[in-house]
Amino acid sequence: MPQCRICGSDIEAFMSFGQMPIANGFLTPDQFADEYFFELAPAICGNCSMVQIIDQPDPSKMFHENYAFFSGTSKYMQVHFAAFAAAVQERHLSGSDDPFVVELGSNDGIMLRNFASQNIRHLGIEPSKNVGDAARESGVNTICEFFGEDVAGQIVGEYGQADALLAANVMCHIPDLTGVAKGAHALLKPDGVLVFEDPYLGDVVEKTSYDQIYDEHVFVFCALSVANAFGRHGFELIDVEPQITHGGSMRYTLAKKGARQASEAVTVLIAKETALGLDRPETFDKFRQNCEASRDQLMAVLNDLREKGVRVLGYGATSKSTTVMNYCGITPAHIAFISDTTPTKQGKCTPGAHVPVKPYEDFVADYPAYTVLFAWNHSREIMEKEQAYKAAGGKWINFVPKVAIQE
Ligand code: TYD
């Protein structure tokens, strides 16, 4: 029987999304035959409430020199990370003479560049070489490593302890959360803080946004599970702040036990999560039923359009859409191609479903009648940008929180 990555209790999947490829594994037709698949099956631990996927591909299959994800591509995300950095600076660095900030999974430096530009001591830890190189080129101090106790020890030896350890959309990627928690404890000063944000389980359940579940997201956190997981390693959850990014995220601030006062927001959120049933298996049985209904409704729309010979495209070749496309059974017969602004994805096909990815210019050159909004988490930015598409009569197909055609 599989075991919880946090507390070692036996766990059982509450559903299976079936065989899945690597979510960011964009590929060319000559690579189709060797494509790697694994079963994507989430579970909730009955003991510590951690929602996690049972099998996860080897990290080297997901994060490598050709990792296709560059954080800096969205202008709203740049604004978001500037605000994140400013909040950390104001609340947690102002008391320090020569502050030192470390970020896990610093990607192309989208957050740390805000510290670098002010000559604040900083260090990014990024396992994917290509994005780490991009960060270094832009003046963000970065090392290519997976974080754990050993790396924490090396950093302390070289730079001293840190005031803040940050992570955005990274903590939920790390199966050895215990190693990270121990490393964080060693890395941080006695009054240092660990601040991280990730897609929030409460939003996933409420919006049936099952596409947040994919290979890289080994965990889907909520305050209850974060408090339990880090509480085992000397940390206390002292603040929680909801974020609109990634379709609904939560920012967690943790401090060493007894070092800081916890805010009222923590008690309020934990009570809300208990009322929502985020620690109960029945909640996830209902979630499974909602996923199945969403899948059936989306395919009814796409099959109908295919039968009528209507041209449908996709918008945003997100990692999330790998779960949607493969779970629902979307093929190039449903969606001719997906428009995406990321150069490294263009000219390739999506993992598993093998829908071609083309540059944004191809979308604009010949508007389709319908477009599936795979990058629904950027809906506000995209709707602002795509008014001409709408004016030309183009329709959006949404699937979060409900399958619906937006006229
Ligand atoms: P992202 O939001 O990072 O989601 P995930 O974590 O699931 O990959 O991905 C957004 C994708 O959408 C990225 O490949 C860039 C693309 N995109 C566009 O093509 N146009 C846009 O206007 C925006 C905002 C994103």
Short mmCIF file of C-alpha atoms and ligand atoms in Angstrom, two decimals:
data_model
loop_
_atom_site.label_atom_id
_atom_site.label_comp_id
_atom_site.label_asym_id
_atom_site.label_seq_id
_atom_site.Cartn_x
_atom_site.Cartn_y
_atom_site.Cartn_z
CA MET A 1 0.00 0.00 0.00
CA PRO A 2 1.34 3.47 -0.83
CA GLN A 3 2.32 5.71 2.07
CA CYS A 4 1.84 9.37 2.86
CA ARG A 5 4.96 11.37 2.01
CA ILE A 6 4.50 13.44 5.18
CA CYS A 7 3.56 11.06 7.98
CA GLY A 8 4.01 7.57 6.53
CA SER A 9 0.36 6.46 7.00
CA ASP A 10 -1.19 4.17 4.39
CA ILE A 11 -3.02 6.10 1.67
CA GLU A 12 -5.38 5.13 -1.13
CA ALA A 13 -6.27 7.05 -4.31
CA PHE A 14 -9.70 8.71 -4.30
CA MET A 15 -9.70 8.75 -8.12
CA SER A 16 -7.53 8.14 -11.18
CA PHE A 17 -7.07 10.54 -14.09
CA GLY A 18 -5.62 7.62 -16.07
CA GLN A 19 -2.29 7.41 -17.86
CA MET A 20 -0.56 10.78 -18.08
CA PRO A 21 2.57 12.04 -19.81
CA ILE A 22 4.98 14.64 -18.36
CA ALA A 23 2.86 17.81 -18.17
CA ASN A 24 5.58 20.08 -19.56
CA GLY A 25 6.94 17.40 -21.90
CA PHE A 26 6.22 19.17 -25.19
CA LEU A 27 7.57 17.00 -27.96
CA THR A 28 8.07 16.49 -31.69
CA PRO A 29 6.45 13.63 -33.66
CA ASP A 30 9.71 11.65 -33.77
CA GLN A 31 9.54 11.46 -29.95
CA PHE A 32 5.95 10.12 -29.74
CA ALA A 33 6.98 6.46 -29.69
CA ASP A 34 9.19 6.92 -26.60
CA GLU A 35 6.83 9.14 -24.63
CA TYR A 36 6.74 8.35 -20.90
CA PHE A 37 3.40 7.78 -19.13
CA PHE A 38 2.44 7.18 -15.50
CA GLU A 39 -0.87 6.85 -13.65
CA LEU A 40 -2.08 10.15 -12.20
CA ALA A 41 -3.99 9.24 -9.04
CA PRO A 42 -4.50 11.63 -6.11
CA ALA A 43 -5.09 10.62 -2.49
CA ILE A 44 -5.78 12.33 0.84
CA CYS A 45 -3.99 11.12 3.93
CA GLY A 46 -6.51 10.18 6.61
CA ASN A 47 -3.98 11.06 9.30
CA CYS A 48 -2.36 14.39 8.32
CA SER A 49 -4.85 15.54 5.61
CA MET A 50 -2.19 16.01 2.95
CA VAL A 51 -3.57 15.72 -0.59
CA GLN A 52 -0.92 14.19 -2.82
CA ILE A 53 -0.49 12.16 -5.96
CA ILE A 54 0.48 8.55 -5.43
CA ASP A 55 3.04 8.10 -8.21
CA GLN A 56 5.26 10.88 -9.42
CA PRO A 57 7.72 10.59 -12.29
CA ASP A 58 11.40 10.89 -11.46
CA PRO A 59 12.24 14.64 -11.04
CA SER A 60 14.89 14.40 -13.77
CA LYS A 61 12.08 13.60 -16.27
CA MET A 62 10.27 16.84 -15.32
CA PHE A 63 12.96 19.42 -14.53
CA HIS A 64 15.92 19.41 -16.88
CA GLU A 65 17.89 21.52 -19.28
CA ASN A 66 14.92 21.81 -21.65
CA TYR A 67 12.29 22.69 -19.04
CA ALA A 68 9.64 24.59 -20.99
CA PHE A 69 8.28 26.80 -18.25
CA PHE A 70 9.45 30.42 -18.03
CA SER A 71 7.73 32.37 -15.24
CA GLY A 72 8.42 35.76 -16.75
CA THR A 73 6.08 35.36 -19.74
CA SER A 74 2.99 36.89 -18.13
CA LYS A 75 2.93 40.59 -17.39
CA TYR A 76 0.48 40.12 -14.48
CA MET A 77 2.82 37.58 -12.91
CA GLN A 78 5.65 40.11 -13.08
CA VAL A 79 3.49 42.58 -11.18
CA HIS A 80 2.47 39.85 -8.73
CA PHE A 81 6.07 38.91 -7.92
CA ALA A 82 7.12 42.54 -7.52
CA ALA A 83 4.33 42.91 -4.93
CA PHE A 84 5.31 39.62 -3.24
CA ALA A 85 8.94 40.80 -2.96
CA ALA A 86 7.87 44.22 -1.66
CA ALA A 87 5.66 42.64 1.03
CA VAL A 88 8.51 40.38 2.20
CA GLN A 89 10.93 43.30 2.24
CA GLU A 90 8.61 45.51 4.26
CA ARG A 91 7.46 42.91 6.78
CA HIS A 92 10.49 40.71 7.23
CA LEU A 93 13.70 42.43 6.12
CA SER A 94 13.40 45.92 7.56
CA GLY A 95 14.94 44.89 10.92
CA SER A 96 18.05 43.37 9.35
CA ASP A 97 21.26 45.37 8.56
CA ASP A 98 22.34 43.21 5.66
CA PRO A 99 19.35 41.04 4.78
CA PHE A 100 19.71 37.79 2.89
CA VAL A 101 16.85 36.27 0.91
CA VAL A 102 16.83 32.81 -0.65
CA GLU A 103 14.28 31.51 -3.12
CA LEU A 104 13.55 27.90 -3.99
CA GLY A 105 12.79 27.25 -7.66
CA SER A 106 13.63 30.81 -8.61
CA ASN A 107 13.02 30.06 -12.30
CA ASP A 108 14.10 32.93 -14.56
CA GLY A 109 14.53 35.28 -11.58
CA ILE A 110 11.09 36.89 -11.84
CA MET A 111 10.88 37.40 -8.04
CA LEU A 112 14.53 37.81 -7.04
CA ARG A 113 15.23 40.47 -9.66
CA ASN A 114 13.24 42.77 -7.36
CA PHE A 115 15.84 42.22 -4.63
CA ALA A 116 18.80 42.17 -7.04
CA SER A 117 17.86 45.60 -8.39
CA GLN A 118 18.22 47.01 -4.87
CA ASN A 119 21.49 45.19 -4.19
CA ILE A 120 19.86 43.07 -1.46
CA ARG A 121 21.80 39.86 -0.88
CA HIS A 122 19.88 37.06 -2.54
CA LEU A 123 20.32 33.55 -3.89
CA GLY A 124 18.11 31.56 -6.21
CA ILE A 125 18.11 27.77 -6.13
CA GLU A 126 16.86 26.48 -9.46
CA PRO A 127 17.26 22.88 -10.62
CA SER A 128 16.42 23.54 -14.30
CA LYS A 129 19.57 24.76 -16.00
CA ASN A 130 18.05 26.71 -18.89
CA VAL A 131 15.81 28.92 -16.75
CA GLY A 132 18.56 29.33 -14.13
CA ASP A 133 20.94 30.48 -16.87
CA ALA A 134 18.37 33.07 -17.98
CA ALA A 135 18.18 34.35 -14.38
CA ARG A 136 21.96 34.64 -14.07
CA GLU A 137 22.17 36.50 -17.38
CA SER A 138 19.74 39.06 -15.98
CA GLY A 139 21.89 39.60 -12.87
CA VAL A 140 20.12 37.27 -10.41
CA ASN A 141 22.54 35.17 -8.35
CA THR A 142 21.44 31.56 -8.96
CA ILE A 143 22.75 28.04 -8.31
CA CYS A 144 21.56 24.92 -10.14
CA GLU A 145 20.55 22.54 -7.33
CA PHE A 146 17.65 20.69 -5.67
CA PHE A 147 17.22 22.16 -2.16
CA GLY A 148 17.59 20.00 0.95
CA GLU A 149 19.56 19.85 4.19
CA ASP A 150 22.95 19.50 2.45
CA VAL A 151 22.45 22.49 0.18
CA ALA A 152 21.12 24.50 3.15
CA GLY A 153 24.34 23.71 5.04
CA GLN A 154 26.47 24.82 2.07
CA ILE A 155 24.57 28.09 1.77
CA VAL A 156 24.88 28.86 5.49
CA GLY A 157 28.63 28.12 5.24
CA GLU A 158 29.05 30.50 2.34
CA TYR A 159 26.56 33.30 3.08
CA GLY A 160 25.33 32.85 6.68
CA GLN A 161 21.73 32.24 7.73
CA ALA A 162 18.84 33.77 5.80
CA ASP A 163 16.14 36.20 6.88
CA ALA A 164 13.61 34.79 4.49
CA LEU A 165 13.21 31.67 2.39
CA LEU A 166 10.67 32.15 -0.37
CA ALA A 167 9.00 29.83 -2.86
CA ALA A 168 6.25 30.45 -5.36
CA ASN A 169 4.57 27.54 -7.09
CA VAL A 170 7.48 25.37 -6.08
CA MET A 171 6.85 23.85 -2.63
CA CYS A 172 4.00 21.72 -3.96
CA HIS A 173 6.48 20.27 -6.49
CA ILE A 174 8.85 18.82 -3.91
CA PRO A 175 8.13 15.22 -2.82
CA ASP A 176 10.71 15.32 -0.01
CA LEU A 177 8.98 18.08 1.91
CA THR A 178 10.61 16.74 5.07
CA GLY A 179 14.06 17.41 3.60
CA VAL A 180 12.97 20.92 2.63
CA ALA A 181 11.51 21.64 6.08
CA LYS A 182 14.71 20.45 7.77
CA GLY A 183 16.82 22.45 5.30
CA ALA A 184 14.66 25.52 5.85
CA HIS A 185 15.07 25.20 9.61
CA ALA A 186 18.85 25.06 9.25
CA LEU A 187 18.97 27.88 6.72
CA LEU A 188 16.82 30.43 8.54
CA LYS A 189 17.86 32.74 11.35
CA PRO A 190 15.97 32.17 14.66
CA ASP A 191 13.40 34.82 13.65
CA GLY A 192 13.57 34.05 9.93
CA VAL A 193 10.48 33.25 7.90
CA LEU A 194 9.52 30.71 5.30
CA VAL A 195 7.01 32.26 2.90
CA PHE A 196 5.54 30.23 0.07
CA GLU A 197 2.48 30.16 -2.12
CA ASP A 198 0.89 27.45 -4.18
CA PRO A 199 -2.46 26.63 -5.79
CA TYR A 200 -4.97 26.27 -2.97
CA LEU A 201 -6.91 23.08 -2.34
CA GLY A 202 -10.00 25.05 -1.28
CA ASP A 203 -10.18 26.63 -4.75
CA VAL A 204 -9.49 23.33 -6.50
CA VAL A 205 -12.40 21.69 -4.67
CA GLU A 206 -14.79 24.63 -4.99
CA LYS A 207 -14.07 25.27 -8.70
CA THR A 208 -13.47 21.65 -9.77
CA SER A 209 -10.15 22.91 -11.13
CA TYR A 210 -8.78 19.39 -11.32
CA ASP A 211 -6.18 20.60 -13.84
CA GLN A 212 -4.07 21.75 -10.87
CA ILE A 213 -3.34 18.07 -10.37
CA TYR A 214 -0.44 16.98 -12.61
CA ASP A 215 2.96 15.37 -12.28
CA GLU A 216 4.81 18.41 -10.93
CA HIS A 217 2.18 19.12 -8.27
CA VAL A 218 2.88 16.25 -5.94
CA PHE A 219 0.89 18.06 -3.21
CA VAL A 220 -2.17 20.31 -3.23
CA PHE A 221 -1.93 22.27 0.02
CA CYS A 222 -4.35 23.86 2.42
CA ALA A 223 -3.66 25.53 5.77
CA LEU A 224 -4.55 22.37 7.67
CA SER A 225 -2.06 20.18 5.81
CA VAL A 226 0.69 22.83 5.73
CA ALA A 227 0.41 23.42 9.48
CA ASN A 228 0.64 19.64 10.06
CA ALA A 229 3.51 19.00 7.66
CA PHE A 230 5.77 21.84 8.84
CA GLY A 231 4.64 21.54 12.46
CA ARG A 232 6.47 18.20 12.53
CA HIS A 233 9.76 20.03 11.87
CA GLY A 234 9.68 22.94 14.29
CA PHE A 235 7.64 25.43 12.27
CA GLU A 236 4.39 27.19 13.04
CA LEU A 237 1.96 28.63 10.51
CA ILE A 238 1.72 32.32 11.40
CA ASP A 239 -0.11 33.84 8.45
CA VAL A 240 -2.20 32.95 5.40
CA GLU A 241 -3.13 35.27 2.54
CA PRO A 242 -5.29 34.23 -0.43
CA GLN A 243 -3.95 35.11 -3.88
CA ILE A 244 -5.76 35.23 -7.22
CA THR A 245 -2.78 33.77 -9.11
CA HIS A 246 -2.92 30.32 -10.70
CA GLY A 247 -6.67 30.31 -10.42
CA GLY A 248 -6.65 30.64 -6.63
CA SER A 249 -3.56 30.26 -4.46
CA MET A 250 -2.65 30.67 -0.81
CA ARG A 251 0.45 32.33 0.60
CA TYR A 252 1.64 30.68 3.81
CA THR A 253 4.09 32.31 6.23
CA LEU A 254 5.82 30.04 8.73
CA ALA A 255 8.21 30.87 11.53
CA LYS A 256 10.19 28.76 13.96
CA LYS A 257 7.90 27.63 16.80
CA GLY A 258 7.42 30.32 19.40
CA ALA A 259 9.39 32.96 17.45
CA ARG A 260 6.42 34.97 16.21
CA GLN A 261 2.77 35.52 16.98
CA ALA A 262 0.28 33.75 14.64
CA SER A 263 -2.34 35.97 13.03
CA GLU A 264 -6.09 35.57 13.47
CA ALA A 265 -6.34 34.74 9.74
CA VAL A 266 -4.81 31.30 10.41
CA THR A 267 -7.50 30.31 12.93
CA VAL A 268 -10.24 31.63 10.67
CA LEU A 269 -8.99 29.75 7.60
CA ILE A 270 -8.50 26.48 9.46
CA ALA A 271 -12.07 26.70 10.77
CA LYS A 272 -13.31 27.38 7.21
CA GLU A 273 -11.37 24.41 5.82
CA THR A 274 -12.75 22.13 8.50
CA ALA A 275 -16.28 23.30 7.66
CA LEU A 276 -15.58 22.70 3.93
CA GLY A 277 -14.40 19.17 4.73
CA LEU A 278 -10.89 19.54 3.28
CA ASP A 279 -9.75 16.87 5.72
CA ARG A 280 -12.54 14.39 4.92
CA PRO A 281 -12.60 11.61 2.27
CA GLU A 282 -16.30 12.27 1.41
CA THR A 283 -15.30 15.70 0.07
CA PHE A 284 -12.98 14.05 -2.43
CA ASP A 285 -15.55 11.48 -3.48
CA LYS A 286 -17.81 14.38 -4.45
CA PHE A 287 -14.84 16.09 -6.14
CA ARG A 288 -14.31 12.96 -8.28
CA GLN A 289 -17.93 13.05 -9.37
CA ASN A 290 -17.59 16.73 -10.24
CA CYS A 291 -14.48 16.00 -12.34
CA GLU A 292 -16.30 13.29 -14.25
CA ALA A 293 -19.25 15.60 -14.93
CA SER A 294 -16.91 18.39 -16.09
CA ARG A 295 -15.07 16.00 -18.42
CA ASP A 296 -18.31 14.68 -19.94
CA GLN A 297 -19.70 18.18 -20.47
CA LEU A 298 -16.52 19.48 -22.10
CA MET A 299 -16.36 16.51 -24.45
CA ALA A 300 -20.04 16.88 -25.35
CA VAL A 301 -19.29 20.46 -26.49
CA LEU A 302 -16.11 19.52 -28.39
CA ASN A 303 -17.60 16.42 -30.04
CA ASP A 304 -20.60 18.45 -31.16
CA LEU A 305 -18.37 21.11 -32.74
CA ARG A 306 -16.21 18.47 -34.39
CA GLU A 307 -19.27 16.80 -35.91
CA LYS A 308 -20.40 20.15 -37.26
CA GLY A 309 -16.94 20.77 -38.76
CA VAL A 310 -16.42 23.95 -36.70
CA ARG A 311 -12.81 25.13 -36.30
CA VAL A 312 -11.71 25.11 -32.64
CA LEU A 313 -8.33 26.22 -31.26
CA GLY A 314 -6.83 26.26 -27.76
CA TYR A 315 -5.29 29.24 -25.96
CA GLY A 316 -2.28 28.68 -23.67
CA ALA A 317 -0.43 25.38 -23.76
CA THR A 318 -0.32 25.23 -19.96
CA SER A 319 1.03 22.36 -17.89
CA LYS A 320 -2.45 22.12 -16.38
CA SER A 321 -4.01 21.44 -19.78
CA THR A 322 -2.06 18.18 -20.04
CA THR A 323 -4.36 16.75 -17.36
CA VAL A 324 -7.46 18.15 -19.07
CA MET A 325 -6.56 16.97 -22.56
CA ASN A 326 -5.51 13.48 -21.56
CA TYR A 327 -8.22 12.88 -18.95
CA CYS A 328 -10.98 14.12 -21.26
CA GLY A 329 -9.61 12.53 -24.44
CA ILE A 330 -9.09 15.70 -26.49
CA THR A 331 -7.30 15.07 -29.82
CA PRO A 332 -6.09 17.18 -32.78
CA ALA A 333 -9.48 16.31 -34.35
CA HIS A 334 -11.13 18.44 -31.64
CA ILE A 335 -8.54 21.23 -31.41
CA ALA A 336 -6.49 22.06 -34.52
CA PHE A 337 -3.71 23.75 -32.54
CA ILE A 338 -3.00 25.64 -29.33
CA SER A 339 -1.73 29.19 -29.47
CA ASP A 340 1.10 29.93 -27.03
CA THR A 341 3.57 32.78 -26.70
CA THR A 342 6.39 30.63 -25.27
CA PRO A 343 9.01 30.11 -28.01
CA THR A 344 10.23 26.78 -26.58
CA LYS A 345 6.73 25.26 -26.85
CA GLN A 346 6.01 26.48 -30.38
CA GLY A 347 6.49 23.99 -33.20
CA LYS A 348 6.09 21.11 -30.75
CA CYS A 349 3.03 19.05 -29.79
CA THR A 350 1.31 18.83 -26.43
CA PRO A 351 2.19 15.85 -24.22
CA GLY A 352 0.02 12.77 -24.74
CA ALA A 353 -2.75 14.42 -26.77
CA HIS A 354 -0.25 15.58 -29.45
CA VAL A 355 -2.09 18.76 -30.35
CA PRO A 356 0.33 21.10 -32.20
CA VAL A 357 1.43 24.30 -30.44
CA LYS A 358 1.76 27.36 -32.68
CA PRO A 359 2.77 30.97 -32.17
CA TYR A 360 0.19 33.50 -31.10
CA GLU A 361 0.47 35.18 -34.52
CA ASP A 362 -1.18 32.10 -36.07
CA PHE A 363 -4.21 32.59 -33.82
CA VAL A 364 -4.53 36.26 -34.79
CA ALA A 365 -3.97 35.58 -38.50
CA ASP A 366 -7.07 33.38 -38.75
CA TYR A 367 -9.44 33.56 -35.80
CA PRO A 368 -11.29 30.30 -35.03
CA ALA A 369 -15.01 30.20 -34.27
CA TYR A 370 -14.31 28.74 -30.80
CA THR A 371 -11.28 28.75 -28.51
CA VAL A 372 -10.76 26.62 -25.43
CA LEU A 373 -9.26 28.81 -22.73
CA PHE A 374 -6.67 26.46 -21.28
CA ALA A 375 -4.83 29.37 -19.60
CA TRP A 376 -8.00 30.20 -17.63
CA ASN A 377 -5.88 31.39 -14.71
CA HIS A 378 -4.88 34.37 -16.90
CA SER A 379 -8.46 35.02 -17.98
CA ARG A 380 -8.50 38.69 -16.98
CA GLU A 381 -5.28 39.47 -18.89
CA ILE A 382 -6.37 37.45 -21.91
CA MET A 383 -9.91 38.89 -22.12
CA GLU A 384 -8.43 42.39 -22.03
CA LYS A 385 -6.01 41.50 -24.79
CA GLU A 386 -8.45 39.61 -27.01
CA GLN A 387 -11.23 42.10 -27.50
CA ALA A 388 -10.72 42.00 -31.28
CA TYR A 389 -11.34 38.23 -31.26
CA LYS A 390 -14.59 38.75 -29.41
CA ALA A 391 -15.58 41.63 -31.69
CA ALA A 392 -14.99 39.33 -34.67
CA GLY A 393 -17.57 36.91 -33.20
CA GLY A 394 -15.09 34.49 -31.62
CA LYS A 395 -16.36 32.48 -28.64
CA TRP A 396 -14.48 31.14 -25.64
CA ILE A 397 -15.02 27.68 -24.21
CA ASN A 398 -14.40 27.68 -20.46
CA PHE A 399 -14.25 24.65 -18.19
CA VAL A 400 -13.51 26.25 -14.80
CA PRO A 401 -15.53 26.55 -12.62
CA LYS A 402 -18.17 25.16 -15.03
CA VAL A 403 -18.10 24.10 -18.68
CA ALA A 404 -19.64 27.06 -20.48
CA ILE A 405 -19.47 28.91 -23.79
CA GLN A 406 -18.76 32.58 -23.29
CA GLU A 407 -20.56 34.49 -26.07
P1 TYD B 1 0.79 29.06 -16.70
O1 TYD B 1 -0.16 30.08 -16.27
O2 TYD B 1 2.15 29.13 -16.19
O3 TYD B 1 0.16 27.68 -16.31
P2 TYD B 1 0.84 26.28 -16.00
O4 TYD B 1 1.51 26.41 -14.68
O5 TYD B 1 -0.33 25.35 -15.95
O6 TYD B 1 1.77 25.96 -17.14
O7 TYD B 1 0.89 28.97 -18.28
C1 TYD B 1 0.38 29.91 -19.11
C2 TYD B 1 0.70 29.50 -20.55
O8 TYD B 1 -0.10 30.27 -21.40
C3 TYD B 1 2.15 29.77 -20.92
O9 TYD B 1 2.61 28.74 -21.77
C4 TYD B 1 2.08 31.08 -21.70
C5 TYD B 1 0.70 31.03 -22.29
N1 TYD B 1 0.08 32.34 -22.47
C6 TYD B 1 -0.19 32.79 -23.75
O10 TYD B 1 0.10 32.10 -24.73
N2 TYD B 1 -0.77 34.02 -23.89
C7 TYD B 1 -1.08 34.80 -22.84
O11 TYD B 1 -1.60 35.92 -23.03
C8 TYD B 1 -0.82 34.33 -21.51
C9 TYD B 1 -1.18 35.15 -20.32
C10 TYD B 1 -0.23 33.08 -21.37
#
